[in-house]
Amino acid sequence: MRVISLPCPHCQSPVRAAKSRTMSTLMKEITYRCQNVDCGHTFVATLEISR
């Protein structure tokens, strides 16, 4: 299985999914945390089934 990877929007370092929350049967909210200890940025992204 392939994992969707995103870079940190602040420093472009790899991020790791910290938690997720199901919003509906078609959408999930995922909280990511930057793996760069000097950055540590946390952000939320959504994953939605569109078709």
XYZ file of C-alpha atoms in Angstrom:
51
model
C 0.000 0.000 0.000
C 1.244 3.475 -0.859
C 1.115 6.184 1.824
C 0.307 9.793 0.946
C 3.254 11.886 2.070
C 3.223 15.633 2.597
C 6.130 17.934 3.395
C 5.921 20.394 6.264
C 4.536 23.658 4.827
C 7.063 25.642 6.915
C 10.371 23.807 6.486
C 9.665 21.080 3.872
C 10.790 18.311 6.276
C 8.885 15.021 6.465
C 5.749 14.927 8.609
C 3.968 12.144 10.478
C 0.249 11.703 11.029
C -0.408 12.242 14.733
C -4.157 11.547 14.790
C -7.201 11.392 12.571
C -10.891 12.070 12.987
C -13.703 10.799 10.796
C -15.887 13.708 9.744
C -18.287 11.709 7.543
C -18.329 8.492 5.536
C -16.506 10.369 2.757
C -14.128 12.647 4.684
C -11.398 12.308 7.285
C -9.452 15.086 9.062
C -5.775 14.230 9.685
C -3.472 16.094 12.083
C 0.177 16.045 10.982
C 3.277 16.935 12.990
C 6.643 17.971 11.516
C 9.482 15.581 12.319
C 12.072 18.377 12.366
C 12.635 19.092 16.087
C 13.641 22.692 15.309
C 10.304 23.288 13.538
C 7.664 21.083 15.218
C 4.818 22.622 13.175
C 1.397 20.941 13.487
C -1.272 21.256 10.802
C -4.553 19.667 9.763
C -5.352 18.269 6.302
C -8.502 16.638 4.981
C -8.820 13.484 2.925
C -12.036 13.269 0.948
C -13.455 10.648 -1.389
C -14.609 12.511 -4.473
C -15.779 9.692 -6.783
